[in-house]
Short mmCIF file of N, CA and C in Angstrom, two decimals:
data_model
loop_
_atom_site.label_atom_id
_atom_site.label_comp_id
_atom_site.label_asym_id
_atom_site.label_seq_id
_atom_site.Cartn_x
_atom_site.Cartn_y
_atom_site.Cartn_z
N MET A 242 -7.55 -0.04 -18.02
CA MET A 242 -7.13 -0.60 -16.75
C MET A 242 -7.15 -2.12 -16.85
N LYS A 243 -6.25 -2.74 -16.12
CA LYS A 243 -6.15 -4.19 -16.15
C LYS A 243 -6.66 -4.74 -14.82
N ASN A 244 -7.59 -5.66 -14.88
CA ASN A 244 -8.10 -6.29 -13.68
C ASN A 244 -7.21 -7.45 -13.28
N ILE A 245 -7.29 -7.84 -12.02
CA ILE A 245 -6.53 -8.99 -11.57
C ILE A 245 -7.03 -10.21 -12.33
N MET A 246 -6.15 -10.87 -13.03
CA MET A 246 -6.51 -12.05 -13.80
C MET A 246 -6.08 -13.31 -13.05
N THR A 247 -4.91 -13.31 -12.50
CA THR A 247 -4.39 -14.47 -11.81
C THR A 247 -4.17 -14.10 -10.35
N PHE A 248 -5.00 -14.64 -9.50
CA PHE A 248 -4.90 -14.32 -8.08
C PHE A 248 -5.45 -15.47 -7.26
N SER A 249 -5.16 -15.43 -5.99
CA SER A 249 -5.64 -16.44 -5.06
C SER A 249 -6.42 -15.73 -3.96
N MET A 250 -7.64 -16.19 -3.75
CA MET A 250 -8.51 -15.58 -2.73
C MET A 250 -8.92 -16.65 -1.71
N GLN A 251 -9.19 -16.16 -0.52
CA GLN A 251 -9.80 -17.00 0.51
C GLN A 251 -10.91 -16.14 1.09
N GLY A 252 -12.14 -16.39 0.68
CA GLY A 252 -13.24 -15.53 1.08
C GLY A 252 -13.03 -14.14 0.50
N ARG A 253 -12.98 -13.13 1.38
CA ARG A 253 -12.77 -11.74 0.95
C ARG A 253 -11.32 -11.30 1.16
N HIS A 254 -10.43 -12.26 1.23
CA HIS A 254 -9.02 -12.04 1.53
C HIS A 254 -8.20 -12.32 0.26
N LEU A 255 -7.56 -11.29 -0.27
CA LEU A 255 -6.66 -11.45 -1.41
C LEU A 255 -5.33 -11.97 -0.88
N LYS A 256 -4.96 -13.17 -1.29
CA LYS A 256 -3.78 -13.82 -0.74
C LYS A 256 -2.55 -13.73 -1.64
N ASP A 257 -2.76 -13.73 -2.96
CA ASP A 257 -1.62 -13.81 -3.86
C ASP A 257 -2.00 -13.30 -5.24
N VAL A 258 -1.07 -12.56 -5.86
CA VAL A 258 -1.27 -12.04 -7.22
C VAL A 258 -0.11 -12.50 -8.08
N ASP A 259 -0.39 -12.86 -9.31
CA ASP A 259 0.62 -13.28 -10.27
C ASP A 259 1.65 -12.15 -10.43
N PRO A 260 2.92 -12.40 -10.16
CA PRO A 260 3.94 -11.34 -10.23
C PRO A 260 4.20 -10.80 -11.63
N THR A 261 3.63 -11.41 -12.67
CA THR A 261 3.84 -10.92 -14.03
C THR A 261 2.82 -9.87 -14.45
N VAL A 262 1.85 -9.55 -13.58
CA VAL A 262 0.85 -8.53 -13.88
C VAL A 262 1.56 -7.19 -14.09
N THR A 263 1.11 -6.43 -15.11
CA THR A 263 1.73 -5.14 -15.41
C THR A 263 0.67 -4.05 -15.53
N GLY A 264 1.12 -2.78 -15.44
CA GLY A 264 0.24 -1.63 -15.63
C GLY A 264 -0.59 -1.33 -14.40
N THR A 265 -1.84 -0.95 -14.63
CA THR A 265 -2.76 -0.61 -13.55
C THR A 265 -3.45 -1.87 -13.05
N LEU A 266 -3.37 -2.09 -11.78
CA LEU A 266 -3.99 -3.26 -11.16
C LEU A 266 -5.27 -2.81 -10.45
N VAL A 267 -6.39 -3.42 -10.78
CA VAL A 267 -7.66 -3.09 -10.15
C VAL A 267 -8.03 -4.24 -9.22
N VAL A 268 -8.03 -3.96 -7.93
CA VAL A 268 -8.43 -4.96 -6.94
C VAL A 268 -9.96 -4.94 -6.90
N PRO A 269 -10.61 -6.09 -7.05
CA PRO A 269 -12.07 -6.11 -7.15
C PRO A 269 -12.79 -5.64 -5.89
N GLU A 270 -13.93 -4.98 -6.11
CA GLU A 270 -14.80 -4.59 -5.00
C GLU A 270 -15.22 -5.86 -4.27
N GLY A 271 -15.30 -5.78 -2.96
CA GLY A 271 -15.63 -6.94 -2.14
C GLY A 271 -14.44 -7.46 -1.37
N VAL A 272 -13.22 -7.19 -1.87
CA VAL A 272 -12.02 -7.60 -1.15
C VAL A 272 -11.89 -6.73 0.09
N GLU A 273 -11.76 -7.36 1.25
CA GLU A 273 -11.65 -6.63 2.52
C GLU A 273 -10.24 -6.62 3.08
N ARG A 274 -9.41 -7.58 2.64
CA ARG A 274 -8.06 -7.66 3.18
C ARG A 274 -7.09 -8.08 2.09
N ILE A 275 -5.96 -7.39 2.03
CA ILE A 275 -4.84 -7.81 1.19
C ILE A 275 -3.84 -8.43 2.13
N GLY A 276 -3.55 -9.69 1.92
CA GLY A 276 -2.74 -10.46 2.85
C GLY A 276 -1.25 -10.17 2.82
N VAL A 277 -0.56 -10.78 3.75
CA VAL A 277 0.89 -10.65 3.90
C VAL A 277 1.56 -11.06 2.59
N GLY A 278 2.32 -10.12 2.00
CA GLY A 278 3.10 -10.41 0.79
C GLY A 278 2.28 -10.72 -0.45
N ALA A 279 1.00 -10.37 -0.47
CA ALA A 279 0.12 -10.75 -1.58
C ALA A 279 0.60 -10.25 -2.95
N LEU A 280 1.17 -9.07 -2.99
CA LEU A 280 1.64 -8.52 -4.26
C LEU A 280 3.17 -8.37 -4.27
N GLU A 281 3.83 -9.09 -3.41
CA GLU A 281 5.28 -8.97 -3.29
C GLU A 281 5.97 -9.22 -4.63
N ASP A 282 6.87 -8.30 -4.97
CA ASP A 282 7.68 -8.36 -6.19
C ASP A 282 6.87 -8.36 -7.48
N CYS A 283 5.70 -7.72 -7.47
CA CYS A 283 4.95 -7.48 -8.70
C CYS A 283 5.56 -6.21 -9.32
N THR A 284 6.70 -6.36 -9.92
CA THR A 284 7.51 -5.22 -10.36
C THR A 284 6.93 -4.47 -11.55
N GLY A 285 5.94 -5.02 -12.24
CA GLY A 285 5.36 -4.36 -13.40
C GLY A 285 4.16 -3.48 -13.10
N ILE A 286 3.69 -3.49 -11.86
CA ILE A 286 2.52 -2.68 -11.50
C ILE A 286 2.94 -1.22 -11.33
N THR A 287 2.28 -0.32 -12.05
CA THR A 287 2.60 1.11 -11.96
C THR A 287 1.58 1.88 -11.13
N GLU A 288 0.36 1.33 -11.05
CA GLU A 288 -0.70 1.98 -10.30
C GLU A 288 -1.61 0.89 -9.76
N VAL A 289 -2.22 1.15 -8.61
CA VAL A 289 -3.17 0.20 -8.04
C VAL A 289 -4.44 0.94 -7.67
N VAL A 290 -5.58 0.35 -8.03
CA VAL A 290 -6.88 0.91 -7.69
C VAL A 290 -7.47 -0.02 -6.62
N LEU A 291 -7.68 0.54 -5.44
CA LEU A 291 -8.15 -0.25 -4.30
C LEU A 291 -9.64 -0.02 -4.08
N PRO A 292 -10.39 -1.07 -3.73
CA PRO A 292 -11.83 -0.93 -3.57
C PRO A 292 -12.22 -0.28 -2.24
N LEU A 293 -13.39 0.32 -2.21
CA LEU A 293 -13.90 0.92 -0.97
C LEU A 293 -14.12 -0.14 0.11
N SER A 294 -14.30 -1.39 -0.29
CA SER A 294 -14.53 -2.47 0.67
C SER A 294 -13.27 -2.84 1.47
N LEU A 295 -12.09 -2.39 1.01
CA LEU A 295 -10.83 -2.77 1.65
C LEU A 295 -10.70 -2.17 3.05
N LYS A 296 -10.42 -3.04 4.03
CA LYS A 296 -10.29 -2.60 5.41
C LYS A 296 -8.89 -2.80 5.97
N GLN A 297 -8.12 -3.72 5.39
CA GLN A 297 -6.81 -4.03 5.96
C GLN A 297 -5.81 -4.38 4.86
N ILE A 298 -4.59 -3.85 5.02
CA ILE A 298 -3.46 -4.20 4.16
C ILE A 298 -2.40 -4.81 5.05
N GLY A 299 -2.01 -6.04 4.74
CA GLY A 299 -1.07 -6.79 5.57
C GLY A 299 0.39 -6.40 5.37
N ARG A 300 1.24 -6.93 6.26
CA ARG A 300 2.68 -6.72 6.20
C ARG A 300 3.22 -7.15 4.82
N PHE A 301 4.12 -6.37 4.31
CA PHE A 301 4.82 -6.68 3.06
C PHE A 301 3.89 -6.87 1.86
N ALA A 302 2.64 -6.41 1.95
CA ALA A 302 1.65 -6.63 0.89
C ALA A 302 2.15 -6.18 -0.48
N PHE A 303 2.80 -5.01 -0.53
CA PHE A 303 3.29 -4.46 -1.80
C PHE A 303 4.82 -4.44 -1.85
N LYS A 304 5.46 -5.22 -1.03
CA LYS A 304 6.93 -5.24 -0.95
C LYS A 304 7.55 -5.46 -2.34
N GLY A 305 8.48 -4.59 -2.68
CA GLY A 305 9.23 -4.75 -3.92
C GLY A 305 8.46 -4.42 -5.19
N CYS A 306 7.33 -3.76 -5.08
CA CYS A 306 6.59 -3.30 -6.27
C CYS A 306 7.32 -2.06 -6.78
N SER A 307 8.43 -2.29 -7.42
CA SER A 307 9.40 -1.23 -7.73
C SER A 307 8.98 -0.26 -8.82
N SER A 308 7.86 -0.50 -9.50
CA SER A 308 7.36 0.43 -10.52
C SER A 308 6.13 1.20 -10.05
N LEU A 309 5.60 0.86 -8.88
CA LEU A 309 4.40 1.51 -8.34
C LEU A 309 4.71 2.96 -8.01
N LYS A 310 3.94 3.90 -8.60
CA LYS A 310 4.24 5.32 -8.43
C LYS A 310 3.28 6.06 -7.51
N HIS A 311 2.00 5.71 -7.53
CA HIS A 311 1.01 6.45 -6.76
C HIS A 311 0.02 5.48 -6.12
N VAL A 312 -0.39 5.79 -4.90
CA VAL A 312 -1.38 4.98 -4.19
C VAL A 312 -2.34 5.90 -3.47
N THR A 313 -3.63 5.65 -3.66
CA THR A 313 -4.66 6.30 -2.88
C THR A 313 -5.32 5.22 -2.05
N LEU A 314 -5.14 5.30 -0.74
CA LEU A 314 -5.72 4.30 0.15
C LEU A 314 -7.21 4.64 0.33
N PRO A 315 -8.10 3.64 0.28
CA PRO A 315 -9.53 3.92 0.32
C PRO A 315 -10.02 4.41 1.68
N GLU A 316 -11.12 5.13 1.64
CA GLU A 316 -11.69 5.76 2.83
C GLU A 316 -12.08 4.80 3.95
N ASN A 317 -12.36 3.55 3.64
CA ASN A 317 -12.77 2.60 4.68
C ASN A 317 -11.62 1.80 5.26
N LEU A 318 -10.40 2.05 4.82
CA LEU A 318 -9.24 1.32 5.33
C LEU A 318 -9.02 1.66 6.80
N VAL A 319 -8.87 0.63 7.64
CA VAL A 319 -8.67 0.88 9.07
C VAL A 319 -7.31 0.38 9.58
N VAL A 320 -6.71 -0.61 8.89
CA VAL A 320 -5.44 -1.16 9.34
C VAL A 320 -4.45 -1.20 8.18
N LEU A 321 -3.27 -0.62 8.41
CA LEU A 321 -2.17 -0.64 7.46
C LEU A 321 -0.96 -1.15 8.23
N GLU A 322 -0.57 -2.39 7.93
CA GLU A 322 0.46 -3.04 8.74
C GLU A 322 1.88 -2.64 8.34
N ARG A 323 2.80 -2.91 9.25
CA ARG A 323 4.23 -2.61 9.11
C ARG A 323 4.78 -3.08 7.76
N ASN A 324 5.60 -2.25 7.16
CA ASN A 324 6.32 -2.55 5.92
C ASN A 324 5.41 -2.91 4.74
N ALA A 325 4.17 -2.42 4.75
CA ALA A 325 3.23 -2.75 3.67
C ALA A 325 3.76 -2.34 2.30
N PHE A 326 4.52 -1.25 2.23
CA PHE A 326 5.05 -0.76 0.96
C PHE A 326 6.58 -0.77 0.95
N LEU A 327 7.17 -1.72 1.62
CA LEU A 327 8.63 -1.84 1.72
C LEU A 327 9.27 -1.90 0.32
N ASN A 328 10.26 -1.03 0.12
CA ASN A 328 11.06 -1.00 -1.11
C ASN A 328 10.24 -0.78 -2.38
N CYS A 329 9.21 0.02 -2.28
CA CYS A 329 8.50 0.48 -3.48
C CYS A 329 9.25 1.72 -3.94
N THR A 330 10.36 1.50 -4.60
CA THR A 330 11.35 2.54 -4.87
C THR A 330 10.87 3.64 -5.82
N ALA A 331 9.81 3.40 -6.60
CA ALA A 331 9.29 4.42 -7.51
C ALA A 331 8.14 5.20 -6.90
N LEU A 332 7.67 4.79 -5.73
CA LEU A 332 6.50 5.43 -5.11
C LEU A 332 6.79 6.89 -4.81
N GLU A 333 5.98 7.78 -5.41
CA GLU A 333 6.17 9.22 -5.27
C GLU A 333 5.12 9.88 -4.39
N SER A 334 3.90 9.32 -4.41
CA SER A 334 2.83 9.97 -3.65
C SER A 334 1.86 8.94 -3.09
N VAL A 335 1.27 9.31 -1.95
CA VAL A 335 0.29 8.45 -1.30
C VAL A 335 -0.75 9.34 -0.62
N VAL A 336 -2.00 8.89 -0.65
CA VAL A 336 -3.10 9.56 0.04
C VAL A 336 -3.55 8.63 1.14
N ILE A 337 -3.51 9.12 2.39
CA ILE A 337 -3.85 8.31 3.57
C ILE A 337 -5.17 8.82 4.14
N PRO A 338 -6.17 7.94 4.28
CA PRO A 338 -7.48 8.37 4.77
C PRO A 338 -7.51 8.58 6.28
N ASP A 339 -8.50 9.33 6.72
CA ASP A 339 -8.69 9.57 8.15
C ASP A 339 -9.20 8.33 8.88
N SER A 340 -9.72 7.36 8.16
CA SER A 340 -10.32 6.17 8.76
C SER A 340 -9.29 5.26 9.44
N LEU A 341 -8.01 5.42 9.13
CA LEU A 341 -6.98 4.54 9.71
C LEU A 341 -6.89 4.71 11.22
N TYR A 342 -6.94 3.60 11.94
CA TYR A 342 -6.70 3.67 13.38
C TYR A 342 -5.58 2.73 13.80
N GLY A 343 -5.21 1.82 12.92
CA GLY A 343 -4.10 0.93 13.20
C GLY A 343 -3.10 1.03 12.07
N ILE A 344 -1.94 1.61 12.36
CA ILE A 344 -0.93 1.78 11.32
C ILE A 344 0.43 1.43 11.90
N GLY A 345 1.13 0.56 11.20
CA GLY A 345 2.43 0.09 11.67
C GLY A 345 3.54 1.08 11.39
N ASN A 346 4.70 0.81 11.94
CA ASN A 346 5.83 1.68 11.63
C ASN A 346 6.55 1.16 10.38
N LYS A 347 7.37 2.00 9.83
CA LYS A 347 8.14 1.69 8.63
C LYS A 347 7.28 1.20 7.47
N VAL A 348 6.05 1.68 7.40
CA VAL A 348 5.14 1.28 6.32
C VAL A 348 5.76 1.58 4.96
N PHE A 349 6.49 2.69 4.87
CA PHE A 349 7.05 3.13 3.59
C PHE A 349 8.58 3.04 3.57
N GLU A 350 9.15 2.15 4.34
CA GLU A 350 10.60 1.99 4.38
C GLU A 350 11.14 1.63 2.99
N GLY A 351 12.20 2.29 2.60
CA GLY A 351 12.83 2.03 1.30
C GLY A 351 12.16 2.73 0.13
N CYS A 352 11.16 3.56 0.41
CA CYS A 352 10.47 4.32 -0.65
C CYS A 352 11.27 5.59 -0.90
N SER A 353 12.33 5.45 -1.66
CA SER A 353 13.32 6.51 -1.82
C SER A 353 12.85 7.72 -2.62
N ARG A 354 11.71 7.61 -3.29
CA ARG A 354 11.20 8.76 -4.07
C ARG A 354 9.94 9.36 -3.48
N LEU A 355 9.51 8.88 -2.32
CA LEU A 355 8.27 9.37 -1.71
C LEU A 355 8.43 10.83 -1.29
N ARG A 356 7.67 11.71 -1.93
CA ARG A 356 7.78 13.13 -1.66
C ARG A 356 6.45 13.78 -1.30
N SER A 357 5.35 13.15 -1.69
CA SER A 357 4.04 13.76 -1.50
C SER A 357 3.12 12.82 -0.72
N VAL A 358 2.69 13.29 0.45
CA VAL A 358 1.75 12.52 1.27
C VAL A 358 0.61 13.44 1.63
N THR A 359 -0.60 12.97 1.37
CA THR A 359 -1.79 13.71 1.75
C THR A 359 -2.42 12.97 2.92
N ALA A 360 -2.47 13.63 4.06
CA ALA A 360 -3.04 13.05 5.29
C ALA A 360 -3.44 14.20 6.20
N SER A 361 -4.47 13.98 7.00
CA SER A 361 -4.94 15.06 7.87
C SER A 361 -3.97 15.36 9.00
N ASP A 362 -3.22 14.38 9.46
CA ASP A 362 -2.28 14.61 10.56
C ASP A 362 -0.92 14.02 10.23
N LEU A 363 -0.26 14.62 9.26
CA LEU A 363 1.03 14.14 8.79
C LEU A 363 2.08 14.14 9.90
N ASP A 364 2.09 15.15 10.75
CA ASP A 364 3.08 15.22 11.83
C ASP A 364 2.94 14.04 12.79
N GLN A 365 1.71 13.65 13.10
CA GLN A 365 1.50 12.51 13.99
C GLN A 365 1.98 11.21 13.33
N LEU A 366 1.74 11.07 12.03
CA LEU A 366 2.20 9.89 11.31
C LEU A 366 3.73 9.83 11.31
N LYS A 367 4.36 10.96 11.07
CA LYS A 367 5.83 11.01 11.10
C LYS A 367 6.36 10.64 12.47
N ALA A 368 5.73 11.17 13.52
CA ALA A 368 6.17 10.88 14.89
C ALA A 368 6.01 9.40 15.22
N GLY A 369 5.04 8.76 14.61
CA GLY A 369 4.79 7.33 14.87
C GLY A 369 5.71 6.40 14.09
N GLY A 370 6.61 6.94 13.29
CA GLY A 370 7.58 6.11 12.57
C GLY A 370 7.06 5.51 11.27
N VAL A 371 5.91 5.97 10.81
CA VAL A 371 5.31 5.43 9.59
C VAL A 371 6.23 5.61 8.39
N PHE A 372 6.94 6.73 8.34
CA PHE A 372 7.80 7.04 7.19
C PHE A 372 9.28 6.76 7.45
N GLU A 373 9.58 6.12 8.56
CA GLU A 373 10.97 5.80 8.90
C GLU A 373 11.59 4.96 7.78
N GLY A 374 12.75 5.38 7.33
CA GLY A 374 13.46 4.67 6.28
C GLY A 374 13.02 5.04 4.86
N SER A 375 12.18 6.08 4.74
CA SER A 375 11.74 6.54 3.42
C SER A 375 12.36 7.91 3.15
N ALA A 376 12.23 8.41 1.93
CA ALA A 376 12.73 9.74 1.60
C ALA A 376 12.04 10.80 2.42
N LEU A 377 10.78 10.60 2.75
CA LEU A 377 10.01 11.59 3.50
C LEU A 377 10.53 11.75 4.92
N SER A 378 11.06 10.69 5.50
CA SER A 378 11.56 10.78 6.88
C SER A 378 12.75 11.71 7.00
N CYS A 379 13.38 11.99 5.85
CA CYS A 379 14.55 12.86 5.87
C CYS A 379 14.20 14.34 5.81
N GLU A 380 12.94 14.63 5.46
CA GLU A 380 12.53 16.03 5.34
C GLU A 380 12.32 16.64 6.72
N LYS A 381 12.64 17.91 6.82
CA LYS A 381 12.38 18.63 8.07
C LYS A 381 10.94 19.11 8.05
N SER A 382 10.26 18.99 9.21
CA SER A 382 8.88 19.45 9.26
C SER A 382 8.79 20.88 9.73
#
């Protein structure tokens, strides 16, 4: 696994990651927030390991991470903002924890390969527009 080598932090807030990072990205324990566009266009990332300390993922945080295939959101995550995974065209599966209480719409817009979502209340998430504009939004429930 490859740890974040080039990044910008402000306290426990991950603000920016070097877009040339490739492979598996390990976000360090202690990070509580991934900021707006922090990993935007990191096209070489195939997997991301998120810490249990993570509580919030900002808008466009993973926008354009076109090689990212799988994401498991950590159990302590409470806020997932709009378009967090916009145009992650290789994203196939995501695990969403029960801890989420604030989730934006179109979180997975443009995720044309998203087919597998593990969540306790998938129907409620679909009704809330979380998957609007993704491959999953086209499936009949």
